Coordinates of C-alpha atoms in Angstrom, one line a residue:
Chain A
M1 CA 86.9 167.8 72.9
S2 CA 88.4 165.8 70.0
G3 CA 90.0 164.1 72.8
I4 CA 86.2 163.3 74.7
R5 CA 85.3 162.6 70.9
T6 CA 87.5 160.1 70.1
K7 CA 86.9 158.1 73.5
K8 CA 83.5 158.1 73.1
I9 CA 84.0 156.4 69.7
G10 CA 86.2 154.0 71.8
L11 CA 84.0 153.1 73.9
L12 CA 81.3 152.6 71.6
S13 CA 83.2 150.3 69.4
T14 CA 84.0 148.2 72.0
L15 CA 80.4 147.7 72.9
I16 CA 79.8 146.7 69.2
L17 CA 81.9 144.4 69.3
I18 CA 80.9 142.6 72.3
L19 CA 77.2 142.8 71.3
P20 CA 77.0 139.3 69.7
I21 CA 78.0 137.3 72.4
F22 CA 74.6 139.0 75.0
V23 CA 72.6 138.6 72.3
L24 CA 73.3 135.1 71.2
V25 CA 73.1 134.0 75.1
L26 CA 69.9 136.0 75.2
S27 CA 68.5 134.6 71.7
L28 CA 69.2 130.8 73.1
T29 CA 66.4 131.7 75.7
I30 CA 64.0 132.5 73.1
G31 CA 61.5 130.7 71.2
S32 CA 58.3 128.6 71.1
Y33 CA 59.9 126.3 74.3
P34 CA 60.9 128.9 76.6
I35 CA 64.2 128.1 78.4
S36 CA 64.9 130.8 82.0
P37 CA 68.8 131.8 81.9
K38 CA 69.6 129.3 84.7
N39 CA 68.4 126.4 82.8
L40 CA 70.2 127.7 79.7
L41 CA 73.6 128.0 81.3
K42 CA 73.5 124.7 83.3
T43 CA 72.5 123.2 79.8
L44 CA 75.7 125.2 78.3
A45 CA 77.5 123.6 81.0
S46 CA 76.3 120.2 80.8
G47 CA 77.0 120.3 76.9
I48 CA 80.9 121.2 77.5
V49 CA 81.1 119.1 80.4
S50 CA 79.2 116.0 78.3
V51 CA 81.8 115.8 75.7
F52 CA 83.9 114.1 78.5
K53 CA 81.0 112.2 80.0
H54 CA 78.5 111.1 77.9
S55 CA 75.8 112.1 80.1
P56 CA 72.1 112.0 78.5
P57 CA 71.3 114.8 76.6
S58 CA 67.6 116.7 78.2
I59 CA 65.0 118.0 76.3
Y60 CA 67.0 121.6 76.9
H61 CA 69.7 120.1 75.4
D62 CA 68.5 119.3 72.2
I63 CA 66.7 122.4 72.1
V64 CA 70.2 124.6 72.2
F65 CA 72.2 122.3 71.1
R66 CA 70.8 120.5 67.7
I67 CA 68.0 123.7 66.9
R68 CA 68.7 126.9 68.4
F69 CA 72.6 127.2 68.2
P70 CA 73.1 126.5 64.7
R71 CA 69.8 128.3 64.0
L72 CA 71.6 131.7 66.2
L73 CA 75.2 130.8 64.1
L74 CA 73.4 131.1 60.9
A75 CA 72.0 134.0 61.6
L76 CA 75.1 135.6 63.2
A77 CA 77.2 134.7 60.0
V78 CA 74.5 135.7 57.8
G79 CA 74.2 139.1 59.4
A80 CA 77.9 139.7 59.5
S81 CA 78.3 138.6 55.8
L82 CA 75.9 140.2 54.3
S83 CA 76.4 143.4 56.2
V84 CA 80.7 143.4 56.0
S85 CA 79.7 143.1 52.3
G86 CA 77.5 145.9 51.9
A87 CA 80.1 148.4 54.3
S88 CA 82.7 147.6 51.3
L89 CA 81.0 147.9 48.3
Q90 CA 80.1 151.3 49.0
A91 CA 83.5 152.0 49.8
F92 CA 84.3 150.3 46.7
F93 CA 82.0 151.8 44.6
R94 CA 81.9 155.1 46.7
N95 CA 78.7 155.3 46.6
P96 CA 76.2 155.3 49.7
L97 CA 72.9 153.7 48.0
V98 CA 75.1 150.6 46.8
N99 CA 73.8 147.7 48.5
E100 CA 75.4 143.6 49.1
Y101 CA 73.4 142.7 46.1
I102 CA 74.7 145.1 43.5
L103 CA 76.3 142.7 41.4
G104 CA 73.3 141.1 40.7
I105 CA 73.6 138.5 43.7
S106 CA 70.0 138.6 44.6
S107 CA 68.2 138.3 41.5
G108 CA 70.6 135.2 40.3
S109 CA 70.0 133.3 43.5
A110 CA 66.5 133.8 43.3
F111 CA 66.2 132.7 40.0
G112 CA 68.6 129.4 40.6
A113 CA 65.9 129.0 43.7
A114 CA 63.0 129.2 41.9
L115 CA 64.6 127.1 39.4
S116 CA 64.9 123.8 42.2
L117 CA 62.1 124.4 43.9
V118 CA 59.9 124.2 40.8
F119 CA 61.4 122.3 37.9
L120 CA 64.4 120.2 39.2
G121 CA 62.6 119.2 42.7
K122 CA 64.8 117.3 45.7
G123 CA 67.4 116.4 43.2
F124 CA 68.9 119.5 43.2
P125 CA 68.9 121.4 46.7
V126 CA 68.2 124.7 46.4
Q127 CA 71.0 126.2 48.4
L128 CA 73.1 125.0 45.7
A129 CA 71.2 126.2 43.1
A130 CA 71.0 129.4 44.5
F131 CA 74.6 130.0 44.9
F132 CA 75.5 128.8 41.4
F133 CA 73.2 131.2 39.8
A134 CA 74.6 134.1 42.3
V135 CA 78.2 132.8 41.0
I136 CA 76.8 133.0 37.2
A137 CA 75.1 136.8 37.5
V138 CA 78.5 137.9 39.5
L139 CA 80.5 136.2 36.4
A140 CA 78.0 137.9 33.9
V141 CA 78.5 141.5 35.3
F142 CA 82.4 141.1 35.1
L143 CA 82.5 139.9 31.4
I144 CA 80.0 142.4 30.1
A145 CA 81.5 145.5 32.2
G146 CA 85.1 144.3 30.4
S147 CA 87.5 143.9 33.4
S148 CA 87.2 144.9 36.6
D149 CA 89.8 147.7 35.6
A150 CA 86.1 149.3 34.4
P151 CA 84.7 152.2 35.1
I152 CA 82.4 152.1 38.4
V153 CA 79.7 153.4 36.6
S154 CA 80.0 150.5 34.0
L155 CA 79.9 148.3 36.3
L156 CA 76.9 149.8 38.5
L157 CA 75.1 149.7 35.1
T158 CA 75.8 146.2 34.2
G159 CA 74.6 144.6 38.3
V160 CA 71.7 146.8 37.4
I161 CA 70.8 145.4 34.0
V162 CA 71.8 141.5 34.8
S163 CA 69.8 141.8 38.0
A164 CA 66.7 142.7 35.8
F165 CA 67.4 140.3 33.2
F166 CA 67.4 137.6 35.9
S167 CA 63.9 139.4 37.4
A168 CA 62.6 138.7 33.9
L169 CA 62.9 135.2 34.1
L170 CA 62.5 134.7 37.7
A171 CA 59.1 136.2 36.7
L172 CA 58.8 133.1 33.5
V173 CA 59.6 130.4 36.2
E174 CA 56.9 132.0 38.4
Y175 CA 54.2 132.2 35.8
F176 CA 54.7 128.6 35.5
A177 CA 54.8 127.4 38.4
N178 CA 52.4 125.6 40.6
P179 CA 50.9 127.1 43.8
Y180 CA 52.8 124.9 46.1
A181 CA 56.1 125.8 44.8
L182 CA 55.1 129.1 44.5
Q183 CA 54.1 129.4 48.4
A184 CA 58.0 127.7 49.3
L185 CA 59.3 130.1 46.4
F186 CA 57.7 133.2 47.8
F187 CA 59.0 132.0 51.8
W188 CA 62.4 131.6 50.2
L189 CA 62.3 135.0 48.4
M190 CA 61.3 136.7 51.6
G191 CA 64.5 135.2 53.9
S192 CA 64.5 132.2 56.1
L193 CA 66.9 131.2 58.4
S194 CA 64.7 128.1 59.3
L195 CA 66.5 125.7 56.7
A196 CA 69.4 125.9 59.5
T197 CA 70.8 122.6 60.5
W198 CA 74.4 121.6 61.1
R199 CA 75.2 120.2 57.8
E200 CA 73.4 123.6 55.9
I201 CA 75.8 125.4 58.3
S202 CA 79.4 123.5 57.5
L203 CA 78.7 123.9 54.0
S204 CA 78.5 127.6 54.3
L205 CA 80.1 128.7 57.1
P206 CA 83.6 128.4 55.8
L207 CA 82.8 130.5 52.6
M208 CA 81.4 133.0 54.2
V209 CA 84.3 133.0 57.5
L210 CA 87.0 133.3 54.4
G211 CA 85.4 136.0 52.7
I212 CA 84.5 138.1 55.8
G213 CA 88.0 137.9 57.1
V214 CA 89.5 138.7 53.7
L215 CA 87.3 141.7 54.1
I216 CA 88.5 142.2 57.4
L217 CA 91.8 142.5 56.5
L218 CA 91.4 144.6 53.4
R219 CA 89.6 146.8 55.9
W220 CA 92.2 150.5 56.0
R221 CA 93.0 149.8 52.6
M222 CA 89.5 149.7 51.8
N223 CA 89.5 153.8 52.7
V224 CA 92.3 154.3 49.8
L225 CA 90.1 152.3 47.4
S226 CA 87.3 154.5 48.4
M227 CA 89.3 157.7 46.7
S228 CA 89.0 158.3 43.1
S229 CA 90.8 156.0 41.0
D230 CA 93.7 158.6 40.1
E231 CA 94.5 159.2 43.7
A232 CA 94.2 155.3 44.4
R233 CA 96.6 155.0 41.8
A234 CA 98.9 157.7 42.7
L235 CA 99.1 156.1 46.3
G236 CA 100.6 152.9 44.8
I237 CA 97.6 150.9 44.6
D238 CA 97.4 148.6 41.9
V239 CA 93.8 149.7 41.3
R240 CA 92.8 146.6 38.7
R241 CA 93.8 143.7 41.0
E242 CA 92.6 145.2 44.1
N243 CA 89.1 145.7 43.1
M244 CA 89.2 142.4 41.9
L245 CA 89.6 141.3 45.0
V246 CA 87.4 143.0 47.0
I247 CA 85.1 142.2 44.4
V248 CA 85.5 138.4 44.4
A249 CA 85.8 138.5 48.6
T250 CA 81.9 139.9 48.9
A251 CA 80.3 138.1 46.0
L252 CA 81.7 134.9 48.0
T253 CA 80.5 136.1 51.4
T254 CA 76.7 137.4 49.7
A255 CA 76.4 134.7 47.7
S256 CA 77.0 131.9 50.4
A257 CA 75.1 134.1 52.6
T258 CA 71.8 134.4 50.5
A259 CA 72.3 130.6 49.4
V260 CA 71.6 129.2 52.5
A261 CA 69.0 132.5 54.2
G262 CA 67.4 133.2 51.2
I263 CA 67.1 137.1 50.4
I264 CA 67.1 139.2 53.2
S265 CA 67.3 142.7 51.7
W266 CA 68.4 146.2 53.1
V267 CA 70.7 144.7 56.2
G268 CA 73.8 145.1 53.7
L269 CA 72.6 149.3 53.1
I270 CA 71.3 150.1 56.7
V271 CA 73.7 148.3 59.5
P272 CA 76.7 149.9 58.0
H273 CA 75.3 153.2 57.6
M274 CA 74.1 152.9 61.1
V275 CA 77.6 151.8 62.4
R276 CA 79.2 154.7 60.2
M277 CA 76.8 157.1 61.8
M278 CA 77.9 156.0 65.3
V279 CA 81.6 155.8 65.0
G280 CA 82.3 157.8 61.6
V281 CA 83.4 156.5 58.2
D282 CA 86.9 155.0 58.9
N283 CA 86.9 151.5 57.2
R284 CA 89.7 150.2 60.2
R285 CA 86.4 150.5 62.4
V286 CA 83.2 150.7 60.0
I287 CA 84.0 146.6 58.3
P288 CA 84.6 144.6 61.7
L289 CA 81.7 146.7 63.9
S290 CA 79.7 146.3 60.6
A291 CA 80.3 142.4 60.9
A292 CA 79.6 142.5 64.8
F293 CA 76.4 144.8 64.7
G294 CA 75.1 143.2 61.5
A295 CA 75.3 139.6 63.5
S296 CA 73.6 141.3 65.9
F297 CA 70.9 142.8 64.4
L298 CA 69.9 139.3 62.4
M299 CA 70.1 137.5 65.8
L300 CA 67.5 139.9 67.3
A301 CA 65.1 140.0 64.1
D302 CA 65.2 135.9 64.3
D303 CA 64.3 135.7 68.0
I304 CA 60.9 137.9 66.9
T305 CA 60.5 136.0 64.0
R306 CA 61.0 132.6 66.7
G307 CA 59.2 133.7 69.7
L308 CA 56.6 136.3 68.8
T309 CA 54.1 133.9 66.6
S310 CA 54.4 129.9 66.8
F311 CA 54.3 130.4 63.4
E312 CA 57.5 131.4 61.2
I313 CA 57.0 134.5 59.6
P314 CA 59.7 135.4 56.8
I315 CA 63.0 137.3 58.6
G316 CA 63.1 139.3 56.0
I317 CA 60.2 140.9 56.9
F318 CA 61.2 142.1 60.5
T319 CA 64.8 143.3 59.0
N320 CA 62.9 146.4 57.9
I321 CA 60.3 146.9 60.7
I322 CA 63.2 147.4 62.9
G323 CA 65.9 148.3 61.0
I324 CA 64.4 151.3 59.2
P325 CA 63.2 153.4 62.6
L326 CA 66.0 152.2 64.2
F327 CA 68.4 153.5 61.2
I328 CA 65.7 157.2 60.9
F329 CA 66.4 157.8 64.8
L330 CA 70.2 157.2 64.4
L331 CA 70.2 159.5 61.2
K332 CA 68.3 162.2 63.2
K333 CA 70.6 162.2 65.6
S334 CA 74.3 161.8 64.3
A335 CA 76.1 164.5 62.4
K336 CA 76.6 163.7 58.5
V337 CA 79.0 161.6 57.8
W338 CA 79.1 161.3 53.8
L339 CA 79.0 164.0 51.7
Chain B
M1 CA 116.7 163.7 42.6
S2 CA 116.0 164.0 38.7
V3 CA 113.2 163.3 36.3
R4 CA 113.8 163.1 33.3
V5 CA 111.4 163.4 30.3
E6 CA 112.2 161.7 26.7
K7 CA 109.9 161.7 23.4
L8 CA 106.8 161.2 25.6
E9 CA 104.1 160.5 23.8
F10 CA 100.5 160.1 24.6
E11 CA 97.0 160.1 22.8
Y12 CA 93.2 160.5 23.2
E13 CA 90.9 160.4 21.0
D14 CA 91.4 163.7 19.6
F15 CA 94.6 165.3 21.3
S16 CA 97.9 163.8 21.4
L17 CA 100.6 165.0 24.0
R18 CA 103.9 164.9 22.6
I19 CA 106.8 166.2 24.7
E20 CA 110.5 165.7 23.1
N21 CA 113.4 166.7 25.9
L22 CA 112.8 167.9 29.4
Q23 CA 114.8 167.6 32.6
F24 CA 113.8 169.2 36.5
E25 CA 116.4 168.8 39.3
S26 CA 115.7 169.0 43.0
S27 CA 114.9 171.8 44.9
R28 CA 113.6 173.5 42.0
I29 CA 110.1 174.8 41.1
T30 CA 108.5 174.4 37.9
S31 CA 105.6 175.3 36.7
I32 CA 103.8 174.4 33.8
V33 CA 101.6 176.9 32.5
G34 CA 98.9 177.5 29.1
P35 CA 95.5 177.5 27.7
N36 CA 93.0 175.3 28.7
G37 CA 93.0 172.2 26.9
S38 CA 96.6 172.7 26.2
G39 CA 97.8 169.1 28.0
K40 CA 99.2 170.1 31.3
T41 CA 97.6 168.2 33.4
T42 CA 97.8 165.0 30.9
F43 CA 101.6 165.6 31.2
L44 CA 101.1 165.8 35.0
K45 CA 99.2 162.6 35.1
C46 CA 101.7 160.8 32.7
I47 CA 105.2 161.7 34.9
G48 CA 102.8 160.9 38.1
G49 CA 102.1 157.0 36.3
L50 CA 98.5 157.9 36.5
L51 CA 98.4 157.1 33.0
P52 CA 99.8 154.6 30.5
I53 CA 102.7 155.5 28.6
K54 CA 104.8 154.1 26.2
K55 CA 108.2 152.7 28.2
K56 CA 111.6 154.3 28.1
S57 CA 110.0 158.3 28.1
I58 CA 110.2 159.1 31.8
F59 CA 113.0 158.7 34.0
I60 CA 113.4 159.0 37.5
D61 CA 117.2 159.1 38.5
G62 CA 117.4 157.1 35.7
Q63 CA 114.9 154.2 36.6
D64 CA 111.9 154.2 34.3
I65 CA 108.6 154.5 35.6
S66 CA 106.9 152.6 33.2
E67 CA 108.5 149.6 34.8
M68 CA 108.3 150.4 38.4
K69 CA 105.5 148.8 40.5
G70 CA 102.7 150.9 42.1
N71 CA 104.0 150.9 45.3
K72 CA 107.5 151.7 44.6
R73 CA 106.4 154.7 42.3
A74 CA 104.1 156.1 45.3
R75 CA 107.6 156.2 47.4
L76 CA 109.1 158.8 44.8
I77 CA 106.3 160.7 43.6
G78 CA 103.5 163.0 45.1
Y79 CA 100.7 163.7 43.5
V80 CA 97.9 166.4 44.8
P81 CA 95.0 166.5 42.5
Q82 CA 92.7 169.3 41.7
E83 CA 89.7 167.7 43.5
H84 CA 89.8 164.9 45.9
G85 CA 86.8 162.6 44.7
S86 CA 85.7 160.1 48.0
L87 CA 82.2 160.8 49.5
F88 CA 83.0 159.5 52.7
N89 CA 83.9 162.4 55.7
F90 CA 86.9 161.2 56.8
S91 CA 89.2 163.1 59.1
A92 CA 92.2 164.9 58.2
R93 CA 94.3 162.4 60.4
D94 CA 92.9 159.5 58.6
F95 CA 92.7 161.5 55.3
V96 CA 96.9 162.1 55.7
L97 CA 97.2 158.6 56.9
M98 CA 96.2 157.3 53.5
G99 CA 99.5 158.5 52.0
R100 CA 101.5 155.7 54.1
A101 CA 99.5 153.4 52.0
P102 CA 102.8 153.0 49.6
Y103 CA 104.6 151.5 52.5
H104 CA 102.2 148.7 53.3
S105 CA 100.6 145.3 51.9
P106 CA 97.0 145.5 50.8
F107 CA 96.4 143.5 53.9
S108 CA 98.5 145.5 57.0
L109 CA 97.3 148.4 59.0
P110 CA 99.3 151.9 60.1
S111 CA 101.9 151.6 62.8
D112 CA 102.3 154.2 65.0
K113 CA 105.0 156.1 63.4
D114 CA 102.6 155.8 60.6
I115 CA 100.8 158.5 62.6
Q116 CA 103.3 160.4 63.7
I117 CA 104.4 161.1 60.4
A118 CA 100.8 161.9 59.3
E119 CA 100.5 164.5 62.1
E120 CA 103.7 165.9 60.8
A121 CA 102.3 166.3 57.6
L122 CA 99.9 168.4 59.3
E123 CA 101.7 169.7 61.4
F124 CA 104.1 171.3 58.1
V125 CA 100.7 172.6 56.0
G126 CA 99.8 174.5 59.9
L127 CA 96.4 171.9 60.3
A128 CA 97.7 170.0 63.7
A129 CA 95.7 171.4 65.5
Q130 CA 92.6 170.2 63.6
S131 CA 93.3 167.0 62.6
E132 CA 90.0 165.3 64.0
K133 CA 88.0 167.5 62.1
P134 CA 86.3 165.9 58.9
Y135 CA 87.5 166.9 55.9
F136 CA 84.3 168.5 54.1
Y137 CA 84.1 170.2 57.0
F138 CA 87.8 172.7 55.8
S139 CA 87.4 174.9 53.8
S140 CA 88.4 175.0 50.2
G141 CA 91.7 176.6 51.0
E142 CA 92.2 174.3 53.9
R143 CA 91.0 171.1 51.8
R144 CA 94.1 171.8 49.0
L145 CA 96.4 171.8 52.4
V146 CA 94.8 168.5 53.4
L147 CA 96.0 167.1 50.1
I148 CA 99.0 168.2 50.4
A149 CA 99.4 167.1 53.7
R150 CA 98.6 163.5 52.1
S151 CA 101.0 163.7 49.7
L152 CA 103.9 164.7 52.3
A153 CA 103.3 161.9 54.6
Q154 CA 103.9 160.2 51.5
R155 CA 107.5 160.9 51.9
T156 CA 108.3 161.5 47.7
D157 CA 111.0 163.7 46.2
L158 CA 108.9 164.1 43.7
L159 CA 105.6 166.1 44.0
L160 CA 103.2 166.9 41.4
L161 CA 100.4 169.5 41.9
D162 CA 97.4 169.9 39.7
E163 CA 96.3 173.6 40.0
P164 CA 96.7 173.9 43.9
T165 CA 95.5 177.5 43.6
T166 CA 92.2 177.3 40.7
F167 CA 89.1 178.5 43.3
L168 CA 90.9 180.0 46.0
D169 CA 91.0 183.9 47.1
P170 CA 94.7 185.6 46.6
K171 CA 95.7 185.2 50.2
H172 CA 94.8 181.3 50.1
E173 CA 96.8 181.6 46.5
I174 CA 99.7 182.8 48.6
E175 CA 99.4 180.2 51.1
I176 CA 99.5 177.7 49.3
M177 CA 102.5 178.6 47.2
E178 CA 104.5 179.5 50.3
L179 CA 103.9 176.3 51.4
V180 CA 105.1 175.0 48.1
K181 CA 108.3 177.2 47.9
K182 CA 108.9 175.8 51.7
L183 CA 108.7 172.3 50.3
A184 CA 111.6 173.2 47.7
E185 CA 113.5 175.0 50.0
E186 CA 113.5 172.9 53.3
K187 CA 112.4 169.3 52.3
K188 CA 114.8 169.9 48.9
K189 CA 112.0 168.4 47.0
T190 CA 111.5 168.2 43.1
I191 CA 107.9 170.3 42.1
L192 CA 106.2 170.3 39.6
I193 CA 103.0 172.5 39.2
T194 CA 100.4 173.2 36.8
L195 CA 99.4 177.0 37.3
H196 CA 96.4 179.2 35.4
S197 CA 97.9 182.6 36.9
L198 CA 100.5 183.5 35.4
E199 CA 101.2 186.4 38.0
L200 CA 102.3 183.2 40.8
A201 CA 104.0 181.0 38.0
L202 CA 106.3 184.5 37.4
Q203 CA 106.8 185.5 41.3
Y204 CA 107.6 181.4 42.4
S205 CA 108.8 179.7 39.5
D206 CA 112.3 178.8 39.0
D207 CA 111.9 177.5 35.6
M208 CA 108.5 177.7 33.7
V209 CA 107.1 175.2 31.4
F210 CA 104.8 176.8 28.5
M211 CA 102.5 175.0 27.0
K212 CA 99.8 174.8 23.9
T213 CA 98.0 171.8 22.1
G214 CA 99.9 168.9 23.9
R215 CA 102.9 170.9 22.7
V216 CA 106.1 172.4 24.6
F217 CA 106.3 176.1 23.0
A218 CA 109.4 177.5 25.5
F219 CA 111.1 175.9 28.4
G220 CA 113.5 177.5 31.1
K221 CA 114.1 180.2 33.6
P222 CA 111.1 183.1 33.3
E223 CA 113.4 186.0 32.9
E224 CA 114.9 184.1 30.1
I225 CA 112.5 182.7 28.0
L226 CA 109.3 185.2 28.9
T227 CA 108.8 187.3 26.4
E228 CA 105.0 189.6 25.0
S229 CA 105.4 187.4 22.0
L230 CA 105.7 184.2 23.1
L231 CA 102.4 185.3 25.5
K232 CA 100.5 186.0 23.0
N233 CA 101.3 182.9 20.6
I234 CA 100.5 181.0 23.8
Y235 CA 97.2 182.7 25.0
D236 CA 96.4 184.4 21.6
I237 CA 95.7 187.7 23.5
E238 CA 98.0 190.7 23.9
M239 CA 99.5 190.8 26.7
K240 CA 102.3 193.5 28.4
I241 CA 104.9 192.6 30.6
V242 CA 105.8 195.4 32.8
G243 CA 108.3 196.0 35.9
Y244 CA 106.8 197.4 39.2
D245 CA 108.7 197.5 42.8
G246 CA 111.6 195.4 41.0
K247 CA 109.6 192.4 39.7
K248 CA 108.0 191.6 36.6
F249 CA 104.1 191.3 36.3
I250 CA 101.6 190.5 33.5
L251 CA 99.2 192.7 32.7
R252 CA 96.5 191.7 29.8
S253 CA 94.7 193.7 27.6
L254 CA 91.0 193.3 28.7
S255 CA 89.8 193.9 24.8
A256 CA 90.7 190.2 23.6
K257 CA 88.8 190.2 20.5
K258 CA 90.0 193.3 18.9
N259 CA 93.2 192.0 18.7

């Protein structure tokens, strides 16, 4: 019986791992200007060949390579970033309710974005301000909690407090904002991938890839880090140093994702849990599969925002509208995987 | 391997542990007994390197453990906690596999050999057939076995067990203690174990450490050090040592308050 289960999990893991490729190809066909799969393939082929032949780009070429591809790449990276960070932090805090924003990143970056949109104008880009204040928030959590060796509870509590503080600052900025700035801010706060251009991506993508890479490399260690700190120490872990490594990597990943895409909440909570419900709790599977599943999930959510209406609906709304029912479905179907 | 304790001192806010000189040898089971709050677990954690201790107070084969790196220490000392504090329901195999962590860098994955070692450890505790079963689906007695298997996968010469029989029924108590005995005899491990049950301590220990208020009151072979006055001194109640079937048993007076 156990053999069958292992095989089933292995098959499911492979499917989840290659899912982003199919979703990416499917998503390239979706949008306000539909492209048939046949034309997409032609465009992709010519795109590769044009590097050598300098053939004139068609309209399809522009849509696929200048508009859709960067945007989907961003969706892929942001989805993977948020999910991997969420999965790691849940293991690290030994708490299934923790999400990727627990260390104050969302409210820090929201305040930064607000400051930039309301007061600083074009001089200081939203992304930069959001990233800067996300980092400030994480640093504040660290300094207040003492050190990375601080007990888990004090880190959690400090994260909540720092989030509350930045939320108050955000409210203050909102109060003084003019209606247009407020509308832009509102849109940003619900998350959007519409800012995706090659320029934005070239800045944020390397940071996300770096953070995800480190967390994926740490995947087996994450099992040991999810034990009590006495147990982790007895297993030879340098708890202080390795906790620091996890926090820095998750903060980097989440802050860069949030800076370009705004606050897309709940992805980092529901995706890792869905993955655990499908393949179990071993982080050797959970971390990389969260990346793949989160990437596919966010691309699909973005397809809906682009395909459903001619105007943009913030993606954060759809991640919840699709995500929560899917989550409930899996919760009902699967065995309990945590205590 | 031998463990030497020299002038160990450790202080909490209102508690201090002071232990002058003790030595533990391989293939021997030493049980640490004493009332709640006597410092048994603290002592065990100090030896396990889980608490920050002063230099030159605990030596393993002459090496100061306070100077060892974590992974080196974890290849010498296995620690089995009273309870396991995770939330995630790892399978027994994945759980035991974590015992191989001290042999790896943070970024590496367990090899096939590690998996084999984990399976062997599960085999040794008699759970090989259930290696896929998630930890929290085991009974509390079996969970202790999984915890012990994890420390066996560490392949350490010194094994510390913190109250491994607490909350278990008499049969499972014996099962755990027989396993511990087997580890001392077959694997030649140096074993330190904290126990509440004097009955078990008496039956299974080669040496006993009697502790109270962070101090050692007596250390040695049970037949040499165990007296009724020592028990009265340690536990503050009258106890009788009686012989039955060639073995010694400890009976306690049930009207403790009157004494």
